[in-house]
Every structure is written in C-alpha cells, then in structure tokens.
CSV table of C-alpha atoms in Angstrom, one decimal:
chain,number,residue,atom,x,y,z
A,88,UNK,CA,18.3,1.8,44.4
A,89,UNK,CA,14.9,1.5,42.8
A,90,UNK,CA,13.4,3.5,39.9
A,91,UNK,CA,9.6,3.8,40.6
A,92,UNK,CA,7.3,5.0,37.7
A,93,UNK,CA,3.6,6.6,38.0
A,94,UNK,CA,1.9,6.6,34.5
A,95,UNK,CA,-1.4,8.4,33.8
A,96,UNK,CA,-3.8,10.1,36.4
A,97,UNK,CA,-2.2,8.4,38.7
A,98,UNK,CA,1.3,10.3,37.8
A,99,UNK,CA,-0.9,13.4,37.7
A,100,UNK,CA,-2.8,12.7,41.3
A,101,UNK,CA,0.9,12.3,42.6
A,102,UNK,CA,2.5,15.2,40.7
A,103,UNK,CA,5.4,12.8,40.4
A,104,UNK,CA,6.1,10.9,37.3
A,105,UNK,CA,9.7,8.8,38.8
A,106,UNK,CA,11.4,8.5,41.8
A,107,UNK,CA,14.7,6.9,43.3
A,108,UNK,CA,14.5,5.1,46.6
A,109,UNK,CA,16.7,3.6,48.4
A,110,UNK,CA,16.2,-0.1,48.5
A,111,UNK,CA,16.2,-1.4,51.9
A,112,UNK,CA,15.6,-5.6,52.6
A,113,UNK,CA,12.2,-4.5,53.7
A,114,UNK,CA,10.9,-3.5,50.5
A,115,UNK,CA,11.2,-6.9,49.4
A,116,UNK,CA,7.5,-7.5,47.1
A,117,UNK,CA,5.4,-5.3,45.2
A,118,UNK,CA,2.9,-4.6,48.1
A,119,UNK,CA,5.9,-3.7,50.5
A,120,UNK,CA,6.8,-1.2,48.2
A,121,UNK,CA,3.2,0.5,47.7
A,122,UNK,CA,3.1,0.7,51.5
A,123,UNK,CA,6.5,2.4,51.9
A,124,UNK,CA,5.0,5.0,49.5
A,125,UNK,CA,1.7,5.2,51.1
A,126,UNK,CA,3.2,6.2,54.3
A,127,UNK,CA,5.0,9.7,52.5
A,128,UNK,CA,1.0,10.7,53.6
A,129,UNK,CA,-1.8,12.7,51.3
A,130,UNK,CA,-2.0,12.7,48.2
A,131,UNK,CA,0.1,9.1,48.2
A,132,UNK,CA,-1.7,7.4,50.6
A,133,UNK,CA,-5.2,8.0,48.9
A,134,UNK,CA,-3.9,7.4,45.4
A,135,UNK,CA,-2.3,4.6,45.9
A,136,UNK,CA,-5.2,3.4,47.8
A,137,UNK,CA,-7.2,2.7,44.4
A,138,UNK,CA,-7.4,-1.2,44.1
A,139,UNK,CA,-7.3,-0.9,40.2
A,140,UNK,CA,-3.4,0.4,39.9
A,141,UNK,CA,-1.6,-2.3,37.6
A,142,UNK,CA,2.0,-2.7,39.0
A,143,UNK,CA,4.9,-3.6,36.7
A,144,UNK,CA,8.3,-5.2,37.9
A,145,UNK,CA,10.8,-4.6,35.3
A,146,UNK,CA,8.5,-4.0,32.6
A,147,UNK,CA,6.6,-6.9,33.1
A,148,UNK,CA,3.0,-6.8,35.0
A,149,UNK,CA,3.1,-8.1,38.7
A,150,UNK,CA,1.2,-8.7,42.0
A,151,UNK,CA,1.3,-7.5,45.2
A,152,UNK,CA,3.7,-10.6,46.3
A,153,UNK,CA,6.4,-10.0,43.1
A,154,UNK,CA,10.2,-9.6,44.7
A,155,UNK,CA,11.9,-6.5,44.2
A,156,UNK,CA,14.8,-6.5,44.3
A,157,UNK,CA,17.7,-3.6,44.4
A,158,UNK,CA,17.9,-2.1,41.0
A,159,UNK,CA,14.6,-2.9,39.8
A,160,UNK,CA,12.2,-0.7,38.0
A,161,UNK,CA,8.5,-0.8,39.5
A,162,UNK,CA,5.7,1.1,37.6
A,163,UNK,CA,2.3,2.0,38.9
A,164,UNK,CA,-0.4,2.9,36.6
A,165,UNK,CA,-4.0,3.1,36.3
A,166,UNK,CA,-6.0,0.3,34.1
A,167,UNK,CA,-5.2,0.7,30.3
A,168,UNK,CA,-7.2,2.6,27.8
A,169,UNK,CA,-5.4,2.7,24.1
A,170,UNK,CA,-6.0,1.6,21.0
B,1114,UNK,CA,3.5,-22.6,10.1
B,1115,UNK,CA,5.7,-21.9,13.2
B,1116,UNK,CA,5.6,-18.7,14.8
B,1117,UNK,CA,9.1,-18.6,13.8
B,1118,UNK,CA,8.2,-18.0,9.8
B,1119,UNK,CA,5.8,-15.2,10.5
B,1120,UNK,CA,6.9,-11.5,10.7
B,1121,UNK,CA,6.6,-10.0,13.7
B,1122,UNK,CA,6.4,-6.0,13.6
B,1123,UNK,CA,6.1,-3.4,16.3
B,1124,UNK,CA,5.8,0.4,16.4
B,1125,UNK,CA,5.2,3.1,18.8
B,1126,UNK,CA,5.3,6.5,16.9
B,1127,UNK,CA,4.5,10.2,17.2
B,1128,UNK,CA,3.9,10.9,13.7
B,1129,UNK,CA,0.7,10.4,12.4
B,1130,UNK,CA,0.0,6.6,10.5
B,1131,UNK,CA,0.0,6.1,7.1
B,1132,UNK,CA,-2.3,3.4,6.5
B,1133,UNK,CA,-1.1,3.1,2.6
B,1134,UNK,CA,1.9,2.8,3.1
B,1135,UNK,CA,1.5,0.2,5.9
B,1136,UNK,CA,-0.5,-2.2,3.9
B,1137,UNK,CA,2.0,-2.2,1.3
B,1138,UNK,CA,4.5,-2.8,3.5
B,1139,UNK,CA,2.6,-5.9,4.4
B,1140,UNK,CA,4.1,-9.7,2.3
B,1141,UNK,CA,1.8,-11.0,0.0
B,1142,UNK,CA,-0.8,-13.4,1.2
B,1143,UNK,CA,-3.9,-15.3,0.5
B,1144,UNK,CA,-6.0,-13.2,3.1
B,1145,UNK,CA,-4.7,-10.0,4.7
B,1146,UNK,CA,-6.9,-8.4,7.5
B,1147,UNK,CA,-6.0,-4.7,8.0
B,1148,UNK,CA,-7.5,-2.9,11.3
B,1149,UNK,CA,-7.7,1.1,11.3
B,1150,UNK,CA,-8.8,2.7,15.0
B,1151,UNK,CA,-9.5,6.2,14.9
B,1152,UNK,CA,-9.9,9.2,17.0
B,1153,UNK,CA,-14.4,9.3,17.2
B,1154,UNK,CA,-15.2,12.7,17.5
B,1155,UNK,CA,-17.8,12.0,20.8
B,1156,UNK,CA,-17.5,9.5,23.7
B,1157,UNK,CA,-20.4,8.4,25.9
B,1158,UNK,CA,-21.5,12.5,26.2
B,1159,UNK,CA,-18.8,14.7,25.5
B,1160,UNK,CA,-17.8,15.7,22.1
B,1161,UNK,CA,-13.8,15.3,21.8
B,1162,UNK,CA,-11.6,17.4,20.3
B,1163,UNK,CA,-8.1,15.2,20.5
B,1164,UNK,CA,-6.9,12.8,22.6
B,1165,UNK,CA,-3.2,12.7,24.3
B,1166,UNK,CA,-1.9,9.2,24.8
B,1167,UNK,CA,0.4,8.0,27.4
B,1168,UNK,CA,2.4,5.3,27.4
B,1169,UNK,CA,5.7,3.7,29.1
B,1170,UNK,CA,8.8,3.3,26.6
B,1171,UNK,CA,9.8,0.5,26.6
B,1172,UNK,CA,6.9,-1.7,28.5
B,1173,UNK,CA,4.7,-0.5,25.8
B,1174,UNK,CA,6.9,-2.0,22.8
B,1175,UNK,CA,7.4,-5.3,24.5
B,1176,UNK,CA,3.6,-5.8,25.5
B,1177,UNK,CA,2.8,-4.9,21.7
B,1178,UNK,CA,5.9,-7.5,20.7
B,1179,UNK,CA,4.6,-10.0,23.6
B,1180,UNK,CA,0.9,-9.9,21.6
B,1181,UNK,CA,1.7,-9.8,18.2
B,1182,UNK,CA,3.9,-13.1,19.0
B,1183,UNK,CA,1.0,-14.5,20.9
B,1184,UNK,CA,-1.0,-14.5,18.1
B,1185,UNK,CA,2.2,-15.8,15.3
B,1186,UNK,CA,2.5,-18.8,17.8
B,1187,UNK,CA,-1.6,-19.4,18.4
B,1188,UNK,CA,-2.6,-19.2,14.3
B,1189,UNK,CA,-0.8,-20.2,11.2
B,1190,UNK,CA,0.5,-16.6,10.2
B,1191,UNK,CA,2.8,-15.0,7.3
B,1192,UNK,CA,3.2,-11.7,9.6
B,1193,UNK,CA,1.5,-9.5,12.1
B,1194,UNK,CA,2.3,-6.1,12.4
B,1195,UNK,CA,1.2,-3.3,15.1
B,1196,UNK,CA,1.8,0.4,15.0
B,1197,UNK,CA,0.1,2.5,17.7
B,1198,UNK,CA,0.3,6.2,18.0
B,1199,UNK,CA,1.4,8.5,21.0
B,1200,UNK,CA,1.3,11.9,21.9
B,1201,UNK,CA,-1.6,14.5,21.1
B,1202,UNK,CA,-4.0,13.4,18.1
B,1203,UNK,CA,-6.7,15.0,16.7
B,1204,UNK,CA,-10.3,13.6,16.1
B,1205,UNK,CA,-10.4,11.3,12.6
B,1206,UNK,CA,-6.8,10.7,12.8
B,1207,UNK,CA,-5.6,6.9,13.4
B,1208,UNK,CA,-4.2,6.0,16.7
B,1209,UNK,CA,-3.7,2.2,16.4
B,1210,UNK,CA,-2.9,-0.1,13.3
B,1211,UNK,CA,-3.0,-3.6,13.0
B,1212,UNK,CA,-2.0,-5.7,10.0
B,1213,UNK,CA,-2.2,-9.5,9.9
B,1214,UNK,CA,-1.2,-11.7,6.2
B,1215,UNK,CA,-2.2,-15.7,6.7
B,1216,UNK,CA,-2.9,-18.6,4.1
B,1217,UNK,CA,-6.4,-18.4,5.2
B,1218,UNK,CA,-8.8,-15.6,5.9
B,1219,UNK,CA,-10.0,-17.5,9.3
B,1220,UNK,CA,-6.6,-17.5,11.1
B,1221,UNK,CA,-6.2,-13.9,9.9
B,1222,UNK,CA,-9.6,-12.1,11.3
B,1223,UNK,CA,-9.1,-14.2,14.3
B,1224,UNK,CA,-5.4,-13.1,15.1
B,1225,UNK,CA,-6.2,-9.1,14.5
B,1226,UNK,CA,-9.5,-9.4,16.4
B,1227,UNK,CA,-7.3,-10.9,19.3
B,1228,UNK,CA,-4.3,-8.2,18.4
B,1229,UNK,CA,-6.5,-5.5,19.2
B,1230,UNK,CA,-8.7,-7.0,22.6
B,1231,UNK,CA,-5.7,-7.7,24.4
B,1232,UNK,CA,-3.7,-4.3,23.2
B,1233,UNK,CA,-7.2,-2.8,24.9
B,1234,UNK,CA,-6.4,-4.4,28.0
B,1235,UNK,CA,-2.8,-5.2,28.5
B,1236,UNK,CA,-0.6,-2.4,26.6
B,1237,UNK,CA,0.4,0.2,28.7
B,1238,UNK,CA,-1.3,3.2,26.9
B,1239,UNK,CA,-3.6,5.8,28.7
B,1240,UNK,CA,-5.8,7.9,26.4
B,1241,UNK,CA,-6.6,11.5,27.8
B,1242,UNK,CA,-9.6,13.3,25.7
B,1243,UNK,CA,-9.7,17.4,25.1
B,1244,UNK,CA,-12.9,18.7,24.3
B,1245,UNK,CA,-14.4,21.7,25.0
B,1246,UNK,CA,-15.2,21.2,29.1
B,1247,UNK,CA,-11.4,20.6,29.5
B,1248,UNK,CA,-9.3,16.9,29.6
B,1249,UNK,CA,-10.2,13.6,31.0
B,1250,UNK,CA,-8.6,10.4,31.8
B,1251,UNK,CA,-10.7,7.8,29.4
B,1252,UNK,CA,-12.3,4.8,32.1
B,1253,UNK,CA,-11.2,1.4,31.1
B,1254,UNK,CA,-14.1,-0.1,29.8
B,1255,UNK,CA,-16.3,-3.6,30.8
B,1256,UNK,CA,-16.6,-4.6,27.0
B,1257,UNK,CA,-13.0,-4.4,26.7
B,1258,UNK,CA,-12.1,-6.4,29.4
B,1259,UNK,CA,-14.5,-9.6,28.3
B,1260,UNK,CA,-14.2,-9.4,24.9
B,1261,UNK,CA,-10.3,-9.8,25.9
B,1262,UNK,CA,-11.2,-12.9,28.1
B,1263,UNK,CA,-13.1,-14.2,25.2
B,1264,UNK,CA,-9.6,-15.6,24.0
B,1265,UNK,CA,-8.3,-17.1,27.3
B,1266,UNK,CA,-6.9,-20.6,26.8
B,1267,UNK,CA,-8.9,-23.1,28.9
C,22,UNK,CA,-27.5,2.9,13.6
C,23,UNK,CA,-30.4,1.9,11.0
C,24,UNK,CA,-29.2,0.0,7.8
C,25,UNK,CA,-29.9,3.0,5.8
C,26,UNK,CA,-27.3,4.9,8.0
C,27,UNK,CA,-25.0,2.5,6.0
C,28,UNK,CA,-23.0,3.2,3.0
C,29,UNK,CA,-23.3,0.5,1.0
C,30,UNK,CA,-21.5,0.0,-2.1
C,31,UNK,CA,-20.0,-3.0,-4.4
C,32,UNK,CA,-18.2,-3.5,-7.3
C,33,UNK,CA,-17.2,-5.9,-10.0
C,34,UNK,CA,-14.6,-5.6,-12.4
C,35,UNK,CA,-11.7,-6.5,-14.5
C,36,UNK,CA,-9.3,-4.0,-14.1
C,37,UNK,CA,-6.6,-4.8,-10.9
C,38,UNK,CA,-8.2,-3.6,-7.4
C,39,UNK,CA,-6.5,-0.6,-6.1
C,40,UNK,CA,-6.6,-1.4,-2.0
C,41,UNK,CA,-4.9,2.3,-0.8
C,42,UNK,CA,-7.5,4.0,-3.1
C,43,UNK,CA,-10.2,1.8,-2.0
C,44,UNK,CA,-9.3,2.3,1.7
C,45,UNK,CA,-9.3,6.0,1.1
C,46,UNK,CA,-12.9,5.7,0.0
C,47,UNK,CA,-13.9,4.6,3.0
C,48,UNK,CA,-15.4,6.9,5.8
C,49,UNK,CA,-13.6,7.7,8.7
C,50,UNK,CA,-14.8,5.8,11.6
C,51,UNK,CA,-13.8,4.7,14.9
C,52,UNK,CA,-13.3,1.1,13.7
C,53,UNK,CA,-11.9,0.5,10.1
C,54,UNK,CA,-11.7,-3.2,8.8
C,55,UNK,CA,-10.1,-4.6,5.7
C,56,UNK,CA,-9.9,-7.9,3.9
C,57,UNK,CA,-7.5,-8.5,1.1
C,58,UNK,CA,-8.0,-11.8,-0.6
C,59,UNK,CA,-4.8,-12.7,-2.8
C,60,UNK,CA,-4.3,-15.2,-5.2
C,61,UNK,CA,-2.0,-17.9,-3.8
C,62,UNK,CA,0.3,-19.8,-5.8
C,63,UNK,CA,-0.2,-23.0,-4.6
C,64,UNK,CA,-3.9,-25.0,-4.2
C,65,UNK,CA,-4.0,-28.3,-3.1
C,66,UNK,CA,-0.9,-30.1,-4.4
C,67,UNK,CA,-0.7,-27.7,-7.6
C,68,UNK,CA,1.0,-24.5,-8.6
C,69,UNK,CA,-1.1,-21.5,-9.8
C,70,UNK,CA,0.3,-19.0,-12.0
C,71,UNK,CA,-3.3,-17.8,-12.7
C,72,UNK,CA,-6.6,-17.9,-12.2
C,73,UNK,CA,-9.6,-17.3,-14.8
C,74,UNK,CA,-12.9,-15.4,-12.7
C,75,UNK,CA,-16.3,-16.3,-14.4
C,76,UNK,CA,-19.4,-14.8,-13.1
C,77,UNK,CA,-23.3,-14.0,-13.9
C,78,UNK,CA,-23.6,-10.5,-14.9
C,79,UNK,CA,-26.3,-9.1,-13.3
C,80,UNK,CA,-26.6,-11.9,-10.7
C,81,UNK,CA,-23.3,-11.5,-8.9
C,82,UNK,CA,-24.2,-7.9,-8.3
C,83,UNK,CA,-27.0,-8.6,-7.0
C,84,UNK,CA,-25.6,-10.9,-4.8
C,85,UNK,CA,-22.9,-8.8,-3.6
C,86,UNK,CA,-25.5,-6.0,-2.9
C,87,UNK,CA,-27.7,-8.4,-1.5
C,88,UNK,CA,-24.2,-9.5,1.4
C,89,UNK,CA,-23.6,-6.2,2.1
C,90,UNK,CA,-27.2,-5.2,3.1
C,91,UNK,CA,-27.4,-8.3,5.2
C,92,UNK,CA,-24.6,-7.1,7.1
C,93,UNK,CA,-25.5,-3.8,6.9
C,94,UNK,CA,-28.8,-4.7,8.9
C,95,UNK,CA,-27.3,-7.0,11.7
C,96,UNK,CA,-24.4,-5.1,12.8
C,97,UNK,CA,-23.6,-0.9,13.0
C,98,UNK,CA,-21.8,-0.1,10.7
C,99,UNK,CA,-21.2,3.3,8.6
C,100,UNK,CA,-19.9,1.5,5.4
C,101,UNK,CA,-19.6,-1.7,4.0
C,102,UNK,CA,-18.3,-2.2,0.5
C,103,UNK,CA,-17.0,-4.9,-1.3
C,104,UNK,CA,-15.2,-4.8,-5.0
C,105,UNK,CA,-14.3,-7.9,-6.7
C,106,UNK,CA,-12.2,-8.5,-9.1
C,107,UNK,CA,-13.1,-10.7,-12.2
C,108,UNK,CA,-11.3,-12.2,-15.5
C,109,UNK,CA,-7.2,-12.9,-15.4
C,110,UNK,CA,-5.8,-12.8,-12.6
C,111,UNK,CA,-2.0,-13.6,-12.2
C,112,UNK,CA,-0.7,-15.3,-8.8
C,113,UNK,CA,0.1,-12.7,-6.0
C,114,UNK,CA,-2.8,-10.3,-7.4
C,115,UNK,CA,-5.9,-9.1,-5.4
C,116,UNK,CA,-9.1,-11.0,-6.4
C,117,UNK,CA,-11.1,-9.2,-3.8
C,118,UNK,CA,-11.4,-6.3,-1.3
C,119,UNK,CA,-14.0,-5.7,1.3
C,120,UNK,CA,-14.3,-3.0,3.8
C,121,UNK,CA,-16.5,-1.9,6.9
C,122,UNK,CA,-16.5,1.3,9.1
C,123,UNK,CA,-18.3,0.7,12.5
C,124,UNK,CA,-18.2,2.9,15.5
C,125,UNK,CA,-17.1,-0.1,17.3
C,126,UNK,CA,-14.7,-2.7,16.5
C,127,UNK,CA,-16.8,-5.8,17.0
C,128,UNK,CA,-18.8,-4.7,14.4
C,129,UNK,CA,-16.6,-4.1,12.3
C,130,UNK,CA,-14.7,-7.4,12.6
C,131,UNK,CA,-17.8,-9.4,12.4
C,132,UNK,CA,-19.6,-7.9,9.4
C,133,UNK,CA,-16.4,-8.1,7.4
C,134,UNK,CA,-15.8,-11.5,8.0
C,135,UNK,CA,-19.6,-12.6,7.4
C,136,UNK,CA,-19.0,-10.9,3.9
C,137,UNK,CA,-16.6,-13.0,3.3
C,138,UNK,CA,-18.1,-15.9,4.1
C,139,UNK,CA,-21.3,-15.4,2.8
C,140,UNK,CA,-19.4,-14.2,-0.7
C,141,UNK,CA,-17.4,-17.8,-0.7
C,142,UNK,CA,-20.7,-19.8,-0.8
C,143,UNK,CA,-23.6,-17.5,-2.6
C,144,UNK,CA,-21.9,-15.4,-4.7
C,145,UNK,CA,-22.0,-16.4,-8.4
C,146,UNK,CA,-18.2,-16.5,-9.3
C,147,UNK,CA,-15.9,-19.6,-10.3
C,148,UNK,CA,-12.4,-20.3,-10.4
C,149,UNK,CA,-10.2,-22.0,-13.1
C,150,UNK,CA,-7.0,-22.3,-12.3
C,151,UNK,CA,-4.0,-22.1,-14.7
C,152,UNK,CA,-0.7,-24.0,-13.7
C,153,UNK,CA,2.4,-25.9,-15.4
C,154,UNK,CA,-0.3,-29.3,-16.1
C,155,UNK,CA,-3.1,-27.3,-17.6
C,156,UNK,CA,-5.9,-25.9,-15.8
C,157,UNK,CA,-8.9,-26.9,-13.5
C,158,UNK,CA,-12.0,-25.6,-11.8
C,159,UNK,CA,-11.5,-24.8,-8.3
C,160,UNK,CA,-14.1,-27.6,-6.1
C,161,UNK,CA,-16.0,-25.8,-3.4
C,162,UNK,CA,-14.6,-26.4,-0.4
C,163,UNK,CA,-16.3,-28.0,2.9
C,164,UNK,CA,-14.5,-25.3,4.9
C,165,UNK,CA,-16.3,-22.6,3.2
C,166,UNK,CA,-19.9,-23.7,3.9
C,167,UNK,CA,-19.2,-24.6,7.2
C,168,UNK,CA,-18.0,-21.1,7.7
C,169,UNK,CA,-21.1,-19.6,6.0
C,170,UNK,CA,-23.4,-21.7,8.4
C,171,UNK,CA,-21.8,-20.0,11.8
C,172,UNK,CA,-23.7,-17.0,10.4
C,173,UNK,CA,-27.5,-18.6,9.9
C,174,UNK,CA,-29.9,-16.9,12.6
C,175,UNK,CA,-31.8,-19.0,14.5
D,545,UNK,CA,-38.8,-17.8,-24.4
D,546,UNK,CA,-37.0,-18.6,-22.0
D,547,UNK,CA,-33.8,-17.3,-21.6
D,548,UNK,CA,-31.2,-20.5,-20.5
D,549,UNK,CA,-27.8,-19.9,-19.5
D,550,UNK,CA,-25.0,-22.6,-18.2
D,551,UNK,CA,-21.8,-21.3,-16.5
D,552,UNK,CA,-18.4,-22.4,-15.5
D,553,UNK,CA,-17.7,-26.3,-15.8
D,554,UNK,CA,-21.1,-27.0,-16.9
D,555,UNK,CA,-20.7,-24.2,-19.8
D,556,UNK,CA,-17.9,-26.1,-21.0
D,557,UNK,CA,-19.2,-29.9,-20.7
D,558,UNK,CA,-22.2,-28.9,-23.0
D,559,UNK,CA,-20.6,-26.4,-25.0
D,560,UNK,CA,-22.9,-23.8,-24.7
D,561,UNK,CA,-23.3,-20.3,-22.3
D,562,UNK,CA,-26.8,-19.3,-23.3
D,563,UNK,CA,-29.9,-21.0,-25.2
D,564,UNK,CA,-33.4,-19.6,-26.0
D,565,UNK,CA,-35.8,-21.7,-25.6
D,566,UNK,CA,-40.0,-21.6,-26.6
D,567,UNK,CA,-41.8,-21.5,-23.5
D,568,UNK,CA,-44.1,-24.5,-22.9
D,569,UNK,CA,-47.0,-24.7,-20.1
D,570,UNK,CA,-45.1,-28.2,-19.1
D,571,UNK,CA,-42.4,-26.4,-18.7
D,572,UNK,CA,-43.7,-24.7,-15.8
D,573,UNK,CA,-41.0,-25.7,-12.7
D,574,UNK,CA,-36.8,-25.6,-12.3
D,575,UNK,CA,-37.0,-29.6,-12.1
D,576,UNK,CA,-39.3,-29.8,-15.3
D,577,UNK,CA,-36.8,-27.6,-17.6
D,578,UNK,CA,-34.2,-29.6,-16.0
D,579,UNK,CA,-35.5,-32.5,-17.8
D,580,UNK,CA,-36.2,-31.3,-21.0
D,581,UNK,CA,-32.9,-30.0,-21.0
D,582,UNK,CA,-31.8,-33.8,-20.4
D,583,UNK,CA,-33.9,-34.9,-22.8
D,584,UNK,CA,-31.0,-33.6,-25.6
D,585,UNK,CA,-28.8,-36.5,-25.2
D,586,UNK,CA,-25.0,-36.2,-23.9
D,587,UNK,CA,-24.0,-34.3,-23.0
D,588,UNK,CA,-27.0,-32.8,-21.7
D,589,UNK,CA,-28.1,-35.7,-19.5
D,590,UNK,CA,-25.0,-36.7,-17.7
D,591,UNK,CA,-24.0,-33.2,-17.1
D,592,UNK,CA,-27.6,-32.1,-15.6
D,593,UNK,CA,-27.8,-35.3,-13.5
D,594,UNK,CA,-25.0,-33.0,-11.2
D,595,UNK,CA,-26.6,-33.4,-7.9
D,596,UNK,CA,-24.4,-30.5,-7.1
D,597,UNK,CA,-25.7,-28.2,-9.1
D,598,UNK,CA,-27.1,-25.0,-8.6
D,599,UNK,CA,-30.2,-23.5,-10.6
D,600,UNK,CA,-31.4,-19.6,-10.3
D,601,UNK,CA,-34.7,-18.0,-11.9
D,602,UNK,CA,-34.8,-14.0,-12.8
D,603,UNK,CA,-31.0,-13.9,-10.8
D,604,UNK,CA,-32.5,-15.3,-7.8
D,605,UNK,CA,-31.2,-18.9,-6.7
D,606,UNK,CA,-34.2,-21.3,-6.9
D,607,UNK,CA,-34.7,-24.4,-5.8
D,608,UNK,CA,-36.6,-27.5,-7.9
D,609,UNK,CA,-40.0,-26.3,-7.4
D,610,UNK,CA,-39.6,-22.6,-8.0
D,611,UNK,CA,-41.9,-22.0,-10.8
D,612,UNK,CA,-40.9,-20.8,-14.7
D,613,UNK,CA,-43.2,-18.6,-16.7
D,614,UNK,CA,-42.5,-17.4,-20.2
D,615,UNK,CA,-39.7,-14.2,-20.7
D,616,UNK,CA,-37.4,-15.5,-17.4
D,617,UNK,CA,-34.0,-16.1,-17.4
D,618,UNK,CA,-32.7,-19.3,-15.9
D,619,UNK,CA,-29.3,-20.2,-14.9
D,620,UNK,CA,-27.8,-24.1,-14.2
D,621,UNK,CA,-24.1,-23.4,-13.0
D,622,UNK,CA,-21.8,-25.7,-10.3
D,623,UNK,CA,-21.2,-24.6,-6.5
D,624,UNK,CA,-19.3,-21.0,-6.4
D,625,UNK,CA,-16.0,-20.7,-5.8
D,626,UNK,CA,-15.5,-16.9,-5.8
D,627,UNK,CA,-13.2,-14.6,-3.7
C-alpha cells in the first residue's frame, strides 16, 4: 500500500485530500507515481501537471527520481506560503 | 557552544500565541531576538479579513525542528524556539513566533532572520485569505524565495 | 512609508524594563522585532554580579532619538522604540529593549539590529562592572565598531 | 562660562563630574580647552592626553576643531560602552 497526501489548492483542485493505492513494482520513484495518478484523467491530469508541486517521501521533500517504496507516505503540495 | 547545549523548541498550535508568555518562557541571555508575524489586514490589493492555514502534521513539526536545529548547529546559541499558528485567524492576530537567546546579539538576529526565511520557504504551511470577494490560495512569493537563498552554504 | 509615518519613541531610566509591557506598546504590524540585551555574568575572564550604567542626561536622549530616526528614515517601519535602562543593574537583568514594527520583515530585522549597533558605539552610556575582585569599566570593544561601520552609507 | 563636564573613568581619574569655567576668546576650539584643562597639573594632563577620548559641544559629539563660544556645555568622557 501507499498513503498519498494532496495539501492546499492542490487538495482542493483534486477534491481528494488522501488516497490508498496499491503499490505495484512499477511505481517505483516519485515521478512514476505522479504519472499513475495523472492517468485517473481531468482534473488529475491537469493538476498535477503544474511544475511547482513539492513532493514529499515520508515526510521529507523529494524529486521526481526518490524510491517509493510499499508502505510509504508521498505528499503533493503546492509551493509554501506560512509564516 | 554545540548545537547540543542550545534549546531547541517546536510548536504547531490552534490556539491563538501568547507572545508574553513565550518570551518568558525564553532562558536568560545576553541578547534575545524575539520575532512576531501577524495577520496584515491588506495583501497586494485585497483587504483580508482572516487567513486559514494549512499544514501537514507531522512534516510541518519536523521541518520547523529540522530549522530551528539548523540554525543551533550554524550559530553559538542558548535556545531557539518556533511556534506557528494553524487553522482560521483573524487579521492583527500572530500566526508565527520566533524566539532566539545567544551570548551575542549578532548570532542571535542572524539565526531568527534565517528561522523565519527558510520557514517561508520550506515548512509545509499554506495560508488561504478571506476577505470580502471570497478566499484565495496566497502565491509563494520571489522575495521569499532569495532572501532564503541568501543563507545557502557555498 | 515616510519617516513621519514612524512611531518613534525612547526611553531612559532606572527602574527595571518591563519587556511584555513594552511589547504590548508596540503597534500591530505584519512584522514585529524585539531585542532584549541582558546582563551576563561573565565578561572576559571575570564574574559580574552587577553592573553600574552612567550616562549624559540630556545627551543620551538625544542620541537615542537621534538612532531611532535614522532608522526610522532608511527602512519602513511603523514603530521603532528603544528604552534603556540605567543605574544598578544585577546580573540576569534587562539593561536594554528595542523594538520595530515594519510591514515587512526585512525591515524590521534590519532597523533593529542597526539600533543596536549604532547604540553600542554613539550612545553616551558606560559600564562598570561589579564582581568578587572589585570593579572595572567595561573597554569598548573592536567588535562593536566594526559592527556599527556595516551600516555607514556610501 | 563654560559649562565642563567629565564622565565615567575620566570622572573618576580627576575627581570631578562638572566645572564652570570663565569663557576666554583663546578658548575658542575643543583642542584649545583641552589644553587649558591640561594645563592644571595631574591629573588633568595625563588623563586628557587619552587619545581615546571623546569630546561633545551643546550634546553634540565634536571633534578638535569644533568651535566653543561662551554659555556651552562641553563634555570629555572615554568610548561608550552602553547596551
């Protein structure tokens, strides 16, 4: 399994805020995973078309080629604005 | 002083921030450089009401934790301490507090200036403002992100 | 923002500085900055269980006024106001406070810290210093002017 | 007159905050009432020959050249250590 987290507008554009996939050997980096999810069509594919989503593997911030790995948690989220 | 003898603090809260009372929770130092940010009532053209922040429990305590330890290990400090603020808060209200004690007042203004430019750009919080046209997402913003890289190590 | 947008207020005085009542005196602001300088117990190789604060009446307000404006002119701020305290002071007590509202945090950071600086090496106040061998005036300090001379406009 | 006045260390090396003195055209520069002052003997002279020290006029710091006219007030004191 993998938890997958959308923060933000980006949660909003989706109307999804966490989902549990089922992790396959394919989904093996962060840009594997964004693809999987790009392909569940409109809005995904446009949203997660927007090259300034942040990942996060495990809490920690990542690039397209990060493993995943089964039982990770993967966040997508627009730039950050607090403080 | 190692990073090891300063006091690392980190908080992520709903209720509102008591400046007072964080300052005295604060050791006793030769300089002590406190930062306040609050809720400005306009930004760029619309007037804001309150803002809602977002953030990701759990990846938002350890980015804050990663930072404040950044700065203990990069200047000679007694303790730096963060609080930021989640959830809906009204304009004039404090969203973020910073907090730094250091022998000397140099180490201090630098570690709470760095504190706050890299929670700008690297803690996962997303500000939404209310005013009276409806809500927005805030836009991450240019200055932000260079005066951040204005404390990037060679 | 004009310097005459700026609050501008100082202080001198002999009775212990109150920082949460002092921060509460400040306007709210986007950007709040605050310095606390404390009286350490060590200098140099001695102990300090107190320090004696002489100054030129008259002068040192001035002076202080005099800070404050300048900062007041180069950087937006909202307020900027500095209280120091003067006479016996006891080891672990506030000697001064200084603090600056800005609509933006650079500001903020920047005009605070020039106060200080510029308050080390203009303002008319001396140390003596009271430990277990006696006491001494405190020596200015190479660091200080240094500091005050990243500030000189070109 | 002139008003005189001595702070910190200085203060105590001569033994004295605050002097009046008659106003004398001579006496017409920062430098030149430095030297009378000098002219008192110790420990006027040794403690004045500070290179380090710092002179003001009417609350204003001043340098040897600033002029003195009758009724200021004029301060010798050591480099400031405050805050």
């Amino acid at each position: 399994m993998l938890r997958v987290l959308f923060f933000a507008r980006l949660r909003e554009q989706l109307g999804c805020e966490a989902l549990d996939l089922k992790w396959a050997p394919e989904v093996n980096c962060v840009a594997a995973l964004r693809a999987v999810l790009a392909q569940r069509g409109e809005p995904w594919q446009q949203a997660l078309a927007d090259d300034n989503l942040v990942a996060a593997v495990n809490q920690v911030v990542a690039d397209a080629a990060t493993p995943i790995s089964s039982g990770d948690e993967v966040a997508f989220f627009p730039p950050v604005t607090g403080g | 002083m190692s990073a090891g003898a300063c006091r690392v603090q980190i908080g992520v809260q709903e209720a509102p921030l008591a400046p007072e009372a964080l300052c005295k929770s604060l050791p006793v130092a030769g300089a002590v450089v406190t930062f306040i940010g609050n809720v400005r009532d306009f930004n760029a053209a619309a007037e804001v009401a309150a803002l809602q922040l977002e953030y990701y429990p759990g990846m938002t305590q350890r980015s804050l934790q990663a930072i404040a330890e950044e700065a203990a290990a990069r200047w000679s400090l007694c303790a730096a301490q963060v609080v930021h603020r989640v959830g809906r808060i009204a304009a004039g209200e404090a969203i973020v507090w910073v907090g730094v004690c250091a022998a000397h007042r140099g180490d201090a203004f630098a570690a709470c200036e760095f504190i706050m430019d890299a929670l700008k750009t690297r803690a996962p919080f997303w500000k939404k403002e209310y005013g009276p046209a409806g809500s927005t997402w805030v836009e991450s913003r240019a200055s932000d992100i260079s005066r951040a890289a204005r404390w990037r190590l060679p």
